[in-house]
């Protein structure tokens, strides 16, 4: 089979023609066709040490995925790259009703164990490598600047591109796996210098540090899939330390879910912005000015889709994307302080904090883990979205400070400060 639209190397052409077997040829063909759809000019090698897969859930309805995985395993196409995967969809520590458990275990995620077995055979880094924050030090799937990736988890793609300077398109699920099986990805979009230029200059003119999840939402909804170049945020963030990384993680996930951002540059902070400055801007970029009034406008525009708008929250989810070690310790202190002020010992609303298993392991080594538990908070590795994604959970009044969770589920968004107030003082939703 000859490919006349995309320029392939001899080796790539040979794989396409079956030099590594029929299954590998099909994998290559899928990627070539995928690239052609987006105007790719060729295929480039993946250079990161590990891949990351978005499909981590053994959803009963995903039969074709299990068949595909089985074919890859039997054809000896185990991923040449080991990989991490998105979070698990279930954790028995997370509060759930009898009915929810039946739905999770027997209807939705009944193939979880089987699918995890397939992932292990195909090249999962280790049995607990399930998190969307695979790039954190504790997890160790941290690409270097310039690395070419084949990821598709949107919050991880935008982090890797923006904060780490790696190069990755917003691929679809399964394409991420195919890329890492054959070790090539199509060259287009965010893999190219041109595709990494910013069409928007976003000026931050707020009187205080903007809420990460709110700012990301505002920018995502305005620029959609374009690349923004953000100025004036370095004033609030300082340097790229652990606190800034956590801020950008949450900010980026909101840009990627409330819009479709795959890369942003923050002047004075992110690597390409430091190296190239305003050279990254296209000629005559669009301008978006964000002040406190604009952030309030965005916040007020969120619809509340709870059945009873004034219902008392039944659950609070924090950690979408998964929390960092610093966030877990800082929130422990904030909750203790809030409870002390309220004269209470335990949180007023069932609350779940989520983080990567590797981060939780480190957290357990600190005295903060037992202090957080003593305050009544459940610590979990679950993906809150996978918990919410069914009619039973959707009918529950759930609160969160994750703008991604708000966007994809019925969960109601509050700022971090408002969440703290509600879980420690038991304030009603308003
Ligand atoms: Fe992560 Fe699940 Fe949220 S994958 S970003 S916790 S939706």
Coordinates of C-alpha atoms and ligand atoms in Angstrom, one line a residue:
X1 CA 0.0 0.0 0.0
X2 CA 1.5 3.3 -1.0
X3 CA 0.7 6.6 0.7
X4 CA 0.9 9.5 -1.8
X5 CA -0.5 12.3 0.4
X6 CA 1.8 12.3 3.4
X7 CA 5.6 12.1 3.2
X8 CA 6.7 8.9 5.0
X9 CA 10.2 7.6 5.7
X10 CA 11.3 4.3 4.3
X11 CA 10.8 2.6 7.7
X12 CA 7.3 4.1 8.1
X13 CA 6.3 3.1 4.6
X14 CA 7.6 -0.4 5.3
X15 CA 5.5 -0.7 8.4
X16 CA 2.5 0.5 6.4
X17 CA 3.2 -2.2 3.9
X18 CA 3.3 -4.9 6.5
X19 CA 7.0 -5.3 7.4
X20 CA 6.0 -5.7 11.1
X21 CA 2.8 -7.7 10.5
X22 CA -0.8 -7.0 9.6
X23 CA -1.9 -5.5 12.9
X24 CA 1.0 -3.1 13.0
X25 CA 0.2 -2.1 9.4
X26 CA -3.4 -1.3 10.4
X27 CA -2.2 0.8 13.4
X28 CA 0.1 2.8 11.1
X29 CA -2.6 3.2 8.5
X30 CA -5.0 4.5 11.2
X31 CA -2.5 7.1 12.3
X32 CA -1.7 8.1 8.7
X33 CA -5.3 8.6 7.9
X34 CA -5.8 10.5 11.2
X35 CA -2.9 12.8 10.3
X36 CA -4.2 13.3 6.8
X37 CA -7.5 14.6 8.1
X38 CA -5.6 17.3 9.9
X39 CA -3.2 18.1 7.1
X40 CA -0.1 16.5 8.6
X41 CA 3.0 16.6 6.4
X42 CA 4.6 13.4 7.8
X43 CA 5.0 11.2 10.8
X44 CA 7.5 11.9 13.6
X45 CA 9.0 9.6 16.3
X46 CA 7.6 9.9 19.8
X47 CA 10.5 10.8 22.1
X48 CA 9.0 10.8 25.6
X49 CA 10.0 8.0 28.0
X50 CA 6.4 7.0 28.7
X51 CA 3.0 7.4 27.1
X52 CA -0.3 8.2 28.8
X53 CA -3.6 6.7 28.0
X54 CA -7.0 8.4 28.6
X55 CA -9.1 5.2 28.6
X56 CA -8.7 3.8 32.1
X57 CA -12.2 2.7 32.8
X58 CA -13.7 -0.8 32.2
X59 CA -17.0 0.5 30.9
X60 CA -19.3 -2.4 29.9
X61 CA -20.2 -0.6 26.6
X62 CA -16.6 -0.4 25.3
X63 CA -16.6 -3.9 23.8
X64 CA -14.7 -2.8 20.6
X65 CA -11.9 -1.3 22.7
X66 CA -11.4 -4.7 24.5
X67 CA -11.4 -6.5 21.2
X68 CA -8.8 -4.1 19.8
X69 CA -6.6 -4.4 22.9
X70 CA -6.8 -8.2 22.7
X71 CA -5.7 -8.1 19.0
X72 CA -2.8 -5.9 19.9
X73 CA -1.7 -8.2 22.7
X74 CA -2.1 -11.4 20.6
X75 CA -0.2 -9.8 17.7
X76 CA 2.7 -9.1 20.1
X77 CA 2.2 -5.4 19.6
X78 CA 2.6 -4.6 23.3
X79 CA 3.3 -0.9 23.5
X80 CA 7.0 -0.3 22.9
X81 CA 6.6 2.5 25.4
X82 CA 5.3 1.8 28.9
X83 CA 2.4 4.1 29.9
X84 CA 0.4 5.6 32.7
X85 CA -3.4 5.9 32.4
X86 CA -6.2 8.1 33.7
X87 CA -7.7 7.6 37.1
X88 CA -9.7 4.5 38.1
X89 CA -13.5 5.1 38.0
X90 CA -14.3 3.4 41.3
X91 CA -13.1 3.5 44.9
X92 CA -15.0 1.8 47.7
X93 CA -13.9 4.6 50.1
X94 CA -15.9 7.2 48.3
X95 CA -19.4 7.5 49.8
X96 CA -22.0 5.9 47.6
X97 CA -25.5 4.5 48.0
X98 CA -26.5 0.8 47.7
X99 CA -28.0 1.6 44.3
X100 CA -25.0 3.5 43.1
X101 CA -22.8 0.5 44.0
X102 CA -25.0 -1.8 41.9
X103 CA -24.8 0.7 39.0
X104 CA -21.0 1.1 39.3
X105 CA -20.2 -2.6 39.8
X106 CA -22.7 -4.4 37.7
X107 CA -23.7 -2.0 34.9
X108 CA -21.1 0.7 34.3
X109 CA -17.6 -0.6 35.2
X110 CA -18.2 -4.3 35.3
X111 CA -15.1 -4.9 33.0
X112 CA -12.7 -2.9 35.2
X113 CA -10.7 -5.8 36.4
X114 CA -10.5 -7.4 33.0
X115 CA -9.5 -4.1 31.4
X116 CA -6.8 -3.4 34.0
X117 CA -5.4 -6.9 33.2
X118 CA -5.2 -5.9 29.5
X119 CA -3.5 -2.6 30.3
X120 CA -0.9 -4.5 32.4
X121 CA -0.2 -6.9 29.5
X122 CA 0.1 -4.0 27.1
X123 CA 2.6 -2.0 29.1
X124 CA 1.1 -0.2 32.1
X125 CA 4.1 1.3 34.1
X126 CA 2.9 -0.3 37.3
X127 CA -0.4 -1.6 38.7
X128 CA -1.4 1.7 40.4
X129 CA -0.3 4.1 37.6
X130 CA -3.8 5.6 37.3
X131 CA -4.0 9.3 37.4
X132 CA -4.5 12.3 35.1
X133 CA -1.5 14.1 36.8
X134 CA 1.0 11.6 35.5
X135 CA 3.5 14.5 35.0
X136 CA 3.9 15.0 38.8
X137 CA 7.3 14.1 40.3
X138 CA 5.8 11.4 42.5
X139 CA 4.4 9.6 39.5
X140 CA 7.4 10.2 37.2
X141 CA 5.8 10.5 33.7
X142 CA 7.3 13.9 33.2
X143 CA 8.2 14.7 29.6
X144 CA 11.1 17.1 28.9
X145 CA 10.9 20.3 26.8
X146 CA 10.7 19.4 23.1
X147 CA 9.6 15.8 23.7
X148 CA 7.0 14.5 21.2
X149 CA 4.0 12.8 22.9
X150 CA 1.0 10.8 22.0
X151 CA -1.4 11.7 24.9
X152 CA -5.0 12.6 24.8
X153 CA -6.1 13.4 28.4
X154 CA -6.9 17.1 27.8
X155 CA -5.7 18.3 31.2
X156 CA -2.4 16.5 30.9
X157 CA -1.9 17.5 27.3
X158 CA -2.3 21.2 28.1
X159 CA 0.0 20.9 31.1
X160 CA 2.7 19.0 29.1
X161 CA 2.6 21.5 26.3
X162 CA 2.4 24.7 28.3
X163 CA 4.3 24.1 31.6
X164 CA 6.8 21.4 30.4
X165 CA 7.2 22.6 26.8
X166 CA 6.6 19.2 25.4
X167 CA 4.8 18.8 22.0
X168 CA 1.5 17.0 21.8
X169 CA -1.8 17.4 20.0
X170 CA -5.1 17.0 21.6
X171 CA -5.5 13.4 20.3
X172 CA -8.5 11.3 20.7
X173 CA -8.6 8.2 23.0
X174 CA -7.2 5.1 21.3
X175 CA -5.1 7.3 19.0
X176 CA -2.9 7.9 22.0
X177 CA -2.4 4.1 22.3
X178 CA -1.9 3.6 18.6
X179 CA 0.8 6.3 18.6
X180 CA 2.7 4.6 21.3
X181 CA 2.4 1.1 19.8
X182 CA 3.9 2.2 16.6
X183 CA 6.0 4.9 18.2
X184 CA 5.1 7.6 15.6
X185 CA 2.6 10.4 15.6
X186 CA 1.4 12.6 12.7
X187 CA 3.2 16.0 12.4
X188 CA 0.7 18.9 12.6
X189 CA -0.8 21.5 14.9
X190 CA 0.9 21.8 18.3
X191 CA 3.8 19.7 17.1
X192 CA 4.9 22.5 14.8
X193 CA 6.5 25.9 15.6
X194 CA 3.7 27.7 13.7
X195 CA 1.0 25.8 15.6
X196 CA 2.5 27.0 18.9
X197 CA 2.1 30.6 18.0
X198 CA -0.5 32.6 20.0
X199 CA -3.5 34.2 18.3
X200 CA -4.6 35.9 21.4
X201 CA -3.0 38.2 23.9
X202 CA -4.8 38.0 27.2
X203 CA -4.1 40.8 29.7
X204 CA -4.8 40.1 33.3
X205 CA -5.8 43.3 35.1
X206 CA -7.4 41.9 38.3
X207 CA -6.9 43.5 41.7
X208 CA -6.1 40.2 43.3
X209 CA -4.7 36.8 42.3
X210 CA -7.4 35.4 40.0
X211 CA -9.0 32.1 40.9
X212 CA -7.2 29.5 38.7
X213 CA -10.3 27.6 37.7
X214 CA -12.3 30.7 36.9
X215 CA -9.5 32.4 34.9
X216 CA -9.0 29.2 32.9
X217 CA -12.7 29.0 32.2
X218 CA -12.9 32.6 31.0
X219 CA -9.9 32.2 28.7
X220 CA -11.1 28.8 27.4
X221 CA -14.5 30.0 26.5
X222 CA -13.1 33.1 24.7
X223 CA -10.2 31.6 22.7
X224 CA -11.7 28.1 22.2
X225 CA -8.9 26.0 20.5
X226 CA -6.5 28.8 19.9
X227 CA -3.3 29.5 21.8
X228 CA -3.4 32.4 24.3
X229 CA -0.4 34.4 25.4
X230 CA -1.1 35.6 28.9
X231 CA 0.4 38.8 30.3
X232 CA 0.2 40.2 33.8
X233 CA -0.3 36.8 35.5
X234 CA 3.4 36.5 36.5
X235 CA 2.7 39.4 38.9
X236 CA 0.5 37.1 40.9
X237 CA 2.4 33.8 40.3
X238 CA 6.0 34.8 40.8
X239 CA 8.1 31.9 39.6
X240 CA 7.4 28.3 38.4
X241 CA 7.5 26.8 41.9
X242 CA 5.3 24.0 43.2
X243 CA 2.5 26.4 44.0
X244 CA 2.5 27.9 40.5
X245 CA 2.6 24.4 38.9
X246 CA -0.5 23.4 40.9
X247 CA -2.2 26.7 39.9
X248 CA -1.4 26.1 36.2
X249 CA -2.6 22.5 36.4
X250 CA -6.0 23.7 37.6
X251 CA -6.0 26.7 35.3
X252 CA -5.0 24.6 32.2
X253 CA -7.7 22.0 32.9
X254 CA -10.3 24.7 32.9
X255 CA -9.0 26.2 29.6
X256 CA -9.0 22.7 28.0
X257 CA -12.5 21.7 29.2
X258 CA -14.4 25.0 29.1
X259 CA -12.8 25.6 25.7
X260 CA -10.5 23.4 23.8
X261 CA -7.1 24.9 24.6
X262 CA -4.1 22.6 24.1
X263 CA -1.3 25.1 24.8
X264 CA -1.0 28.5 26.6
X265 CA 1.9 30.7 27.2
X266 CA 2.3 32.7 30.4
X267 CA 4.7 35.6 30.1
X268 CA 7.7 35.3 32.4
X269 CA 6.6 31.8 33.6
X270 CA 6.2 29.1 31.0
X271 CA 9.3 27.9 29.2
X272 CA 8.6 29.0 25.7
X273 CA 7.3 32.4 26.9
X274 CA 10.6 32.8 28.8
X275 CA 12.7 31.8 25.8
X276 CA 10.8 33.6 23.0
X277 CA 8.7 36.2 24.7
X278 CA 6.3 38.1 22.4
X279 CA 7.8 36.5 19.3
X280 CA 5.3 33.8 20.1
X281 CA 2.5 36.1 19.1
X282 CA 1.1 36.2 15.5
X283 CA 0.8 39.6 13.8
X284 CA -2.2 41.5 15.1
X285 CA -3.4 39.1 17.7
X286 CA -6.9 39.3 19.2
X287 CA -7.0 41.0 22.6
X288 CA -8.9 39.8 25.7
X289 CA -8.8 41.9 28.8
X290 CA -9.7 40.2 32.1
X291 CA -10.5 42.2 35.2
X292 CA -12.5 41.3 38.3
X293 CA -15.8 42.3 36.7
X294 CA -15.1 40.0 33.8
X295 CA -14.4 37.1 36.1
X296 CA -17.6 37.8 38.0
X297 CA -19.5 37.9 34.7
X298 CA -18.1 34.5 33.8
X299 CA -18.9 33.0 37.3
X300 CA -22.5 34.4 37.2
X301 CA -23.0 32.9 33.7
X302 CA -22.7 29.2 35.0
X303 CA -26.0 27.5 34.9
X304 CA -27.1 25.6 38.1
X305 CA -28.7 22.4 36.9
X306 CA -29.6 20.9 40.2
X307 CA -33.2 19.8 40.5
X308 CA -33.6 21.9 43.7
X309 CA -31.3 24.9 43.4
X310 CA -31.2 25.5 47.2
X311 CA -30.6 21.9 48.1
X312 CA -28.1 21.1 50.8
X313 CA -25.0 19.6 49.1
X314 CA -24.6 15.9 49.6
X315 CA -21.0 15.6 48.5
X316 CA -18.0 17.8 47.7
X317 CA -15.3 16.7 45.2
X318 CA -11.9 18.4 45.2
X319 CA -9.1 17.2 42.9
X320 CA -10.2 17.3 39.3
X321 CA -7.4 17.2 38.0
X322 CA -5.9 15.3 40.9
X323 CA -4.4 17.4 43.7
X324 CA -0.7 17.9 44.3
X325 CA 1.1 17.0 47.6
X326 CA 1.3 20.7 48.4
X327 CA -2.4 21.2 47.8
X328 CA -3.3 18.3 50.1
X329 CA -1.2 19.7 52.9
X330 CA -2.4 23.2 52.5
X331 CA -6.0 22.2 52.4
X332 CA -5.5 20.1 55.5
X333 CA -4.3 23.3 57.3
X334 CA -7.1 25.4 55.8
X335 CA -9.8 22.9 56.9
X336 CA -8.4 22.6 60.4
X337 CA -8.4 26.4 60.7
X338 CA -11.9 26.6 59.3
X339 CA -13.3 24.0 61.6
X340 CA -11.6 25.6 64.6
X341 CA -13.3 28.9 63.8
X342 CA -16.6 27.2 63.4
X343 CA -16.2 25.2 66.7
X344 CA -16.5 21.9 64.8
X345 CA -14.4 18.8 64.6
X346 CA -15.4 17.3 61.3
X347 CA -16.5 18.7 57.9
X348 CA -20.2 19.4 57.5
X349 CA -20.5 17.9 54.0
X350 CA -19.1 14.5 53.0
X351 CA -15.9 15.6 51.2
X352 CA -13.6 13.7 48.9
X353 CA -10.1 14.8 48.0
X354 CA -8.6 13.0 45.0
X355 CA -4.9 12.6 44.0
X356 CA -2.6 10.2 42.2
X357 CA -1.9 6.9 44.1
X358 CA 1.8 7.8 44.1
X359 CA 1.0 11.3 45.6
X360 CA -1.3 9.7 48.2
X361 CA 1.5 7.3 49.2
X362 CA 3.8 10.2 49.9
X363 CA 1.0 12.1 51.7
X364 CA 0.4 9.0 53.9
X365 CA 4.1 9.4 55.0
X366 CA 3.3 12.8 56.4
X367 CA 1.3 13.6 59.6
X368 CA -1.2 15.5 57.4
X369 CA -3.0 12.4 56.1
X370 CA -4.3 11.3 59.5
X371 CA -5.2 15.0 60.3
X372 CA -7.2 15.3 57.1
X373 CA -9.0 12.0 57.9
X374 CA -9.7 13.2 61.5
X375 CA -11.4 16.2 59.9
X376 CA -13.7 13.8 58.1
X377 CA -12.3 14.1 54.6
X378 CA -12.1 11.0 52.4
X379 CA -8.9 10.6 50.4
X380 CA -9.2 8.8 47.1
X381 CA -7.6 8.1 43.8
X382 CA -10.9 8.1 41.9
X383 CA -11.9 10.2 38.9
X384 CA -14.9 12.3 40.1
X385 CA -16.3 12.6 36.6
X386 CA -16.5 8.8 36.3
X387 CA -18.4 8.8 39.6
X388 CA -20.8 11.5 38.4
X389 CA -21.4 10.2 35.0
X390 CA -24.7 8.3 35.6
X391 CA -28.3 9.4 36.3
X392 CA -28.2 8.4 40.0
X393 CA -25.1 10.5 40.8
X394 CA -26.3 13.3 38.5
X395 CA -29.4 13.8 40.6
X396 CA -27.3 14.4 43.7
X397 CA -26.4 18.0 44.7
X398 CA -22.6 17.8 44.4
X399 CA -20.3 20.8 44.8
X400 CA -16.7 21.3 43.5
X401 CA -14.2 23.9 42.7
X402 CA -13.3 22.0 39.5
X403 CA -14.5 23.8 36.4
X404 CA -13.9 20.6 34.4
X405 CA -16.3 18.7 36.6
X406 CA -18.8 21.5 36.5
X407 CA -18.7 21.5 32.7
X408 CA -19.2 17.7 32.2
X409 CA -21.6 16.9 35.0
X410 CA -24.3 18.4 37.2
X411 CA -21.8 19.4 39.9
X412 CA -22.0 23.0 41.0
X413 CA -19.0 25.2 40.9
X414 CA -17.8 27.3 43.9
X415 CA -14.5 29.1 44.4
X416 CA -12.0 27.5 46.8
X417 CA -12.9 30.0 49.4
X418 CA -16.6 29.3 49.1
X419 CA -16.0 25.5 49.2
X420 CA -13.9 25.9 52.4
X421 CA -16.7 28.0 53.9
X422 CA -19.3 25.4 53.0
X423 CA -17.5 22.3 54.1
X424 CA -16.3 23.7 57.4
X425 CA -19.1 26.0 58.4
X426 CA -21.9 24.1 56.7
X427 CA -23.1 27.1 54.8
X428 CA -26.1 26.4 52.4
X429 CA -25.7 26.7 48.7
X430 CA -26.5 30.2 47.5
Ligands
LIG1 FE1 -8.7 14.0 36.0 FE2 -11.0 12.7 35.9 FE3 -10.9 15.3 36.3 S1 -9.3 12.4 34.6 S2 -9.1 16.0 35.2 S3 -10.1 13.7 37.7 S4 -12.2 14.3 34.9

